[in-house]
Tab-separated table of C-alpha atoms and ligand atoms in Angstrom:
chain	number	residue	atom	x	y	z
A	1	UNK	CA	109.512	108.009	98.293
A	2	UNK	CA	112.654	108.822	97.253
A	3	UNK	CA	114.721	111.825	98.568
A	4	UNK	CA	116.844	112.963	95.620
A	5	UNK	CA	119.206	116.061	95.106
A	6	UNK	CA	118.882	118.751	92.534
A	7	UNK	CA	121.862	118.546	90.252
A	8	UNK	CA	121.163	121.361	87.696
A	9	UNK	CA	118.380	123.479	86.947
A	10	UNK	CA	117.554	125.480	83.544
A	11	UNK	CA	115.122	127.954	82.911
A	12	UNK	CA	113.679	128.105	79.337
A	13	UNK	CA	111.672	131.053	79.965
A	14	UNK	CA	109.480	132.841	82.588
A	15	UNK	CA	106.763	129.977	81.783
A	16	UNK	CA	108.886	126.772	81.633
A	17	UNK	CA	112.335	125.437	83.232
A	18	UNK	CA	113.843	121.959	83.739
A	19	UNK	CA	115.677	120.162	86.363
A	20	UNK	CA	117.825	117.341	87.012
A	21	UNK	CA	118.314	115.064	90.106
A	22	UNK	CA	120.186	112.411	91.398
A	23	UNK	CA	118.437	108.988	91.024
A	24	UNK	CA	118.398	106.104	93.459
A	25	UNK	CA	119.266	102.815	91.635
A	26	UNK	CA	115.919	101.384	92.792
A	27	UNK	CA	113.897	103.771	90.892
A	28	UNK	CA	112.923	101.981	87.929
A	29	UNK	CA	110.619	103.210	85.029
A	30	UNK	CA	109.648	102.779	81.414
A	31	UNK	CA	110.256	105.550	78.925
A	32	UNK	CA	107.293	107.620	78.604
A	33	UNK	CA	105.781	107.131	82.058
A	34	UNK	CA	105.162	109.811	84.609
A	35	UNK	CA	105.596	110.050	88.495
A	36	UNK	CA	104.522	111.949	91.789
A	37	UNK	CA	107.398	114.635	92.179
A	38	UNK	CA	107.554	117.269	94.751
A	39	UNK	CA	109.227	119.124	97.597
A	40	UNK	CA	108.530	119.477	101.307
A	41	UNK	CA	106.824	122.649	102.414
A	42	UNK	CA	105.824	123.575	106.099
A	43	UNK	CA	106.385	120.024	107.040
A	44	UNK	CA	104.312	118.391	104.222
A	45	UNK	CA	105.148	117.030	100.933
A	46	UNK	CA	103.417	118.693	97.793
A	47	UNK	CA	103.468	116.443	94.876
A	48	UNK	CA	102.342	116.537	91.384
A	49	UNK	CA	102.373	114.288	88.304
A	50	UNK	CA	105.373	114.776	86.122
A	51	UNK	CA	106.431	112.967	82.996
A	52	UNK	CA	110.120	111.819	83.173
A	53	UNK	CA	112.200	113.489	80.408
A	54	UNK	CA	115.277	111.353	80.955
A	55	UNK	CA	115.517	107.944	79.318
A	56	UNK	CA	115.539	104.883	81.625
A	57	UNK	CA	119.086	104.353	81.176
A	58	UNK	CA	120.230	107.579	82.396
A	59	UNK	CA	122.017	108.139	85.968
A	60	UNK	CA	120.137	111.161	86.418
A	61	UNK	CA	116.319	111.997	86.419
A	62	UNK	CA	115.148	115.032	84.365
A	63	UNK	CA	111.696	116.855	84.564
A	64	UNK	CA	110.345	119.800	82.376
A	65	UNK	CA	108.109	122.136	84.320
A	66	UNK	CA	105.766	124.999	83.881
A	67	UNK	CA	105.644	127.717	86.302
A	68	UNK	CA	102.015	128.720	87.553
A	69	UNK	CA	102.234	131.786	89.617
A	70	UNK	CA	99.712	130.771	91.969
A	71	UNK	CA	100.374	127.106	91.628
A	72	UNK	CA	100.514	125.475	95.208
A	73	UNK	CA	104.115	123.512	93.583
A	74	UNK	CA	105.304	125.391	90.816
A	75	UNK	CA	105.257	128.814	92.771
A	76	UNK	CA	107.887	127.197	94.782
A	77	UNK	CA	109.422	124.698	92.716
A	78	UNK	CA	110.564	127.452	90.008
A	79	UNK	CA	113.105	128.559	92.661
A	80	UNK	CA	114.709	125.167	93.224
A	81	UNK	CA	118.374	125.475	93.016
A	82	UNK	CA	121.319	122.880	93.075
A	83	UNK	CA	121.498	120.890	96.158
A	84	UNK	CA	117.976	121.310	97.113
A	85	UNK	CA	115.796	117.999	98.227
A	86	UNK	CA	113.146	116.599	95.350
A	87	UNK	CA	110.521	114.043	96.570
A	88	UNK	CA	110.048	111.235	94.092
A	89	UNK	CA	107.582	108.632	94.432
A	90	UNK	CA	108.545	105.064	93.927
A	91	UNK	CA	105.508	104.037	91.356
A	92	UNK	CA	105.429	105.056	87.954
A	93	UNK	CA	102.740	104.657	85.220
A	94	UNK	CA	101.493	105.791	82.185
A	95	UNK	CA	99.911	105.094	78.518
A	96	UNK	CA	102.480	106.275	76.279
A	97	UNK	CA	104.222	102.895	75.898
A	98	UNK	CA	105.535	101.531	72.600
A	99	UNK	CA	103.847	98.158	73.753
A	100	UNK	CA	100.283	99.939	73.514
A	101	UNK	CA	100.964	100.672	70.025
A	102	UNK	CA	100.368	97.956	66.897
A	103	UNK	CA	103.448	98.019	65.048
A	104	UNK	CA	103.459	100.480	61.967
A	105	UNK	CA	105.645	102.582	59.660
A	106	UNK	CA	106.006	106.032	61.149
A	107	UNK	CA	105.602	107.271	64.822
A	108	UNK	CA	104.258	110.689	65.195
A	109	UNK	CA	104.613	112.359	68.546
A	110	UNK	CA	102.369	115.253	68.960
A	111	UNK	CA	102.900	117.618	72.028
A	112	UNK	CA	102.040	120.892	73.140
A	113	UNK	CA	103.870	122.880	76.013
A	114	UNK	CA	105.368	120.623	78.660
A	115	UNK	CA	103.801	117.687	76.860
A	116	UNK	CA	106.964	117.051	74.973
A	117	UNK	CA	108.525	115.885	78.119
A	118	UNK	CA	107.621	112.060	78.005
A	119	UNK	CA	108.640	112.133	74.197
A	120	UNK	CA	112.188	113.193	75.339
A	121	UNK	CA	112.533	109.919	77.242
A	122	UNK	CA	110.886	107.661	74.408
A	123	UNK	CA	113.206	109.073	71.631
A	124	UNK	CA	116.229	107.940	73.751
A	125	UNK	CA	115.155	104.724	74.288
A	126	UNK	CA	116.433	101.632	72.371
A	127	UNK	CA	112.985	99.856	72.084
A	128	UNK	CA	111.384	102.685	70.369
A	129	UNK	CA	114.528	103.284	68.031
A	130	UNK	CA	114.551	99.870	67.025
A	131	UNK	CA	110.799	99.684	66.425
A	132	UNK	CA	110.506	102.739	63.991
A	133	UNK	CA	112.025	103.587	60.819
A	134	UNK	CA	110.880	107.149	61.175
A	135	UNK	CA	109.868	109.138	64.304
A	136	UNK	CA	108.226	112.489	64.030
A	137	UNK	CA	108.407	114.883	66.968
A	138	UNK	CA	105.775	117.829	66.389
A	139	UNK	CA	106.062	120.433	69.345
A	140	UNK	CA	103.667	123.244	69.624
A	141	UNK	CA	104.135	125.937	71.989
A	142	UNK	CA	102.872	129.800	72.052
A	143	UNK	CA	106.126	131.557	72.209
A	144	UNK	CA	109.232	130.311	70.857
A	145	UNK	CA	111.253	130.589	74.065
A	146	UNK	CA	109.415	127.803	75.398
A	147	UNK	CA	110.826	125.429	72.552
A	148	UNK	CA	112.644	123.604	75.407
A	149	UNK	CA	115.374	120.846	74.069
A	150	UNK	CA	115.236	122.478	70.634
A	151	UNK	CA	118.895	122.277	70.131
A	152	UNK	CA	118.902	118.523	71.225
A	153	UNK	CA	116.162	117.957	68.881
A	154	UNK	CA	117.380	119.777	66.110
A	155	UNK	CA	120.796	118.316	66.090
A	156	UNK	CA	119.708	114.656	67.078
A	157	UNK	CA	121.427	114.982	70.484
A	158	UNK	CA	124.929	115.268	68.850
A	159	UNK	CA	126.289	117.734	71.752
A	160	UNK	CA	125.110	115.680	74.681
A	161	UNK	CA	127.910	113.670	75.995
A	162	UNK	CA	125.561	111.307	77.674
A	163	UNK	CA	123.505	110.495	74.568
A	164	UNK	CA	126.204	110.774	71.912
A	165	UNK	CA	126.373	107.009	71.643
A	166	UNK	CA	122.897	106.877	70.267
A	167	UNK	CA	123.502	109.874	68.057
A	168	UNK	CA	124.150	108.098	64.881
A	169	UNK	CA	120.999	105.693	65.615
A	170	UNK	CA	118.885	108.755	66.332
A	171	UNK	CA	119.819	111.231	63.400
A	172	UNK	CA	118.424	109.139	60.468
A	173	UNK	CA	115.153	108.423	62.494
A	174	UNK	CA	114.285	111.492	64.055
A	175	UNK	CA	112.390	114.267	62.226
A	176	UNK	CA	111.600	117.734	64.383
A	177	UNK	CA	109.016	120.362	63.781
A	178	UNK	CA	108.599	123.292	66.007
A	179	UNK	CA	105.179	124.973	65.880
A	180	UNK	CA	105.101	128.670	67.379
A	181	UNK	CA	101.382	129.528	67.330
A	182	UNK	CA	101.984	133.077	68.734
A	183	UNK	CA	104.209	133.917	65.455
A	184	UNK	CA	101.330	132.520	63.180
A	185	UNK	CA	102.083	129.049	62.555
A	186	UNK	CA	98.980	126.794	62.352
A	187	UNK	CA	98.071	124.752	65.177
A	188	UNK	CA	98.901	120.828	65.082
A	189	UNK	CA	95.097	120.413	64.951
A	190	UNK	CA	94.782	122.860	61.665
A	191	UNK	CA	97.850	121.098	60.406
A	192	UNK	CA	96.158	117.914	60.653
A	193	UNK	CA	92.890	118.999	58.992
A	194	UNK	CA	94.718	120.610	56.219
A	195	UNK	CA	96.832	117.604	55.641
A	196	UNK	CA	99.939	119.618	56.249
A	197	UNK	CA	101.209	116.910	58.972
A	198	UNK	CA	100.987	113.948	56.221
A	199	UNK	CA	99.782	110.975	58.883
A	200	UNK	CA	99.114	107.953	57.022
A	201	UNK	CA	96.407	106.778	59.218
A	202	UNK	CA	96.481	103.148	57.809
A	203	UNK	CA	100.319	102.688	58.576
A	204	UNK	CA	101.376	105.171	61.021
A	205	UNK	CA	100.978	105.233	64.802
A	206	UNK	CA	100.592	108.396	67.115
A	207	UNK	CA	101.042	109.352	70.572
A	208	UNK	CA	99.623	112.574	72.154
A	209	UNK	CA	100.391	114.546	75.096
A	210	UNK	CA	99.088	117.885	75.471
A	211	UNK	CA	96.295	120.070	77.205
A	212	UNK	CA	92.976	118.212	77.528
A	213	UNK	CA	91.129	120.026	74.479
A	214	UNK	CA	93.964	119.129	72.174
A	215	UNK	CA	94.168	115.590	73.237
A	216	UNK	CA	90.262	115.372	72.712
A	217	UNK	CA	90.385	117.389	69.487
A	218	UNK	CA	93.513	115.135	67.822
A	219	UNK	CA	91.661	111.834	69.354
A	220	UNK	CA	88.468	112.721	67.562
A	221	UNK	CA	90.434	113.284	64.249
A	222	UNK	CA	92.372	110.023	64.592
A	223	UNK	CA	88.767	107.932	65.242
A	224	UNK	CA	87.338	109.772	62.312
A	225	UNK	CA	90.081	108.564	60.357
A	226	UNK	CA	89.589	104.936	61.596
A	227	UNK	CA	92.284	104.550	64.099
A	228	UNK	CA	91.681	102.893	67.497
A	229	UNK	CA	93.036	104.275	70.729
A	230	UNK	CA	95.682	101.614	72.046
A	231	UNK	CA	96.254	100.387	75.822
A	232	UNK	CA	98.876	97.862	77.064
A	233	UNK	CA	96.076	95.408	77.398
A	234	UNK	CA	94.884	96.037	73.885
A	235	UNK	CA	97.284	97.684	71.669
A	236	UNK	CA	96.069	100.251	68.947
A	237	UNK	CA	97.059	102.838	66.435
A	238	UNK	CA	97.499	105.930	68.888
A	239	UNK	CA	97.738	106.597	72.516
A	240	UNK	CA	97.207	109.744	74.596
A	241	UNK	CA	98.169	111.086	78.005
A	242	UNK	CA	97.157	114.518	79.617
A	243	UNK	CA	99.942	117.040	79.737
A	244	UNK	CA	98.235	118.577	82.790
A	245	UNK	CA	94.504	118.779	83.969
A	246	UNK	CA	92.317	121.911	84.010
A	247	UNK	CA	91.492	123.074	87.188
B	1	LIG	C1	99.763	112.782	83.582
B	1	LIG	C2	100.267	114.025	84.174
B	1	LIG	C3	101.566	114.321	83.596
B	1	LIG	C4	102.072	115.699	83.951
B	1	LIG	N1	103.383	116.066	83.586
B	1	LIG	C5	103.725	117.277	83.857
B	1	LIG	C6	105.005	117.494	83.332
B	1	LIG	O1	106.134	116.898	82.749
B	1	LIG	N2	105.511	119.012	83.574
B	1	LIG	C7	104.565	119.946	84.115
B	1	LIG	O2	104.983	121.182	84.022
B	1	LIG	N3	103.373	119.562	84.274
B	1	LIG	C8	103.038	118.344	84.286
B	1	LIG	N4	101.661	117.735	84.944
B	1	LIG	C9	101.152	118.882	85.446
B	1	LIG	C10	101.535	118.998	86.995
B	1	LIG	O3	101.042	117.609	87.662
B	1	LIG	C11	101.030	120.128	87.843
B	1	LIG	O4	99.864	120.424	87.418
B	1	LIG	C12	101.865	121.265	87.416
B	1	LIG	O5	103.221	120.986	88.037
B	1	LIG	C13	101.383	122.387	88.184
B	1	LIG	O6	101.222	122.321	89.727
B	1	LIG	P1	100.841	123.420	90.584
B	1	LIG	O7	100.681	122.448	91.883
B	1	LIG	O8	101.860	124.381	90.499
B	1	LIG	O9	99.468	123.980	90.209
B	1	LIG	P2	98.216	122.963	89.939
B	1	LIG	O10	97.333	123.536	90.917
B	1	LIG	O11	98.541	121.766	89.789
B	1	LIG	O12	97.613	123.667	88.476
B	1	LIG	C14	97.107	124.950	88.419
B	1	LIG	C15	96.592	125.126	86.914
B	1	LIG	O13	97.727	125.253	86.382
B	1	LIG	C16	97.493	124.854	84.726
B	1	LIG	N5	98.533	123.882	84.445
B	1	LIG	C17	99.114	122.888	85.567
B	1	LIG	N6	100.173	122.134	84.863
B	1	LIG	C18	100.325	122.934	83.392
B	1	LIG	C19	101.078	122.578	82.479
B	1	LIG	N7	102.258	121.863	82.540
B	1	LIG	N8	101.051	123.474	81.511
B	1	LIG	C20	100.226	124.258	81.219
B	1	LIG	N9	99.323	124.583	82.482
B	1	LIG	C21	99.340	123.905	83.459
B	1	LIG	C22	96.079	124.155	84.805
B	1	LIG	O14	95.196	125.134	84.370
B	1	LIG	C23	96.005	123.795	86.189
B	1	LIG	O15	94.411	124.047	86.526
B	1	LIG	C24	101.303	116.578	84.673
B	1	LIG	C25	99.985	116.223	84.873
B	1	LIG	C26	99.193	114.979	84.610
B	1	LIG	C27	97.960	114.677	85.080
């Protein structure tokens, strides 16, 4: 277990926040993966799965978190501040990997809520940027205040010092669309059904990260269109990861 230090915290809303930590040089991961993250409370670690927001080349680690009032971890984690200790497991894993997809034309990254997290890492990874001529990031939230990283996504990271060198590569490739269901925007599933999200199922590839019902519905839509689910062993047309598990 790595013991890292919080370097910054940003609260997007009363439901979501993000935080950065130091990174041990021995901590390695692939863009799109998740890891167990947590804090020590009453002498015991409380750990939960978290997708890594930062790209693999970054000196720091970043995470996007929900705030659950009675959640064992996040009822406490939401109060972390600079200098606090964060526990990060050594083993990372995940299915949202470029290598799990058959090469194609456009890449569609469909997220609900904190499901955006792994895509923030992927879209700053050179392997992904070199593999796709067009990457669509579709982020659906209930309230506009939960549109985390909207500024970075809209400007293709032009204002981030750390990512400035990638801006000219990301800008022509990245297409970002925010969906605010509370403001009346049609859900991703409805936009797929109506054709508003113009995915070419023969040529395009899809990554999903959302709540379990969303993943189920979109995976069923993909399969109905003849797309196959991929894995690192057997790459396919779409891959999915849960943004969280309902209990
Ligand atoms: C593969 C994977 C990756 C994950 N990545 C992230 C991530 O990047 N960011 C993140 O905030 N969470 C992520 N989660 C969820 C995370 O592991 C915890 O469930 C979350 O931090 C809440 O922990 P808790 O102990 O406070 O509450 P828990 O007891 O873990 O959860 C209580 C309830 O809160 C709801 N809930 C939990 N997480 C979320 C969420 N993210 N959005 C909406 N509702 C939720 C569910 O209904 C759950 O039953 C991920 C889960 C999985 C399986």
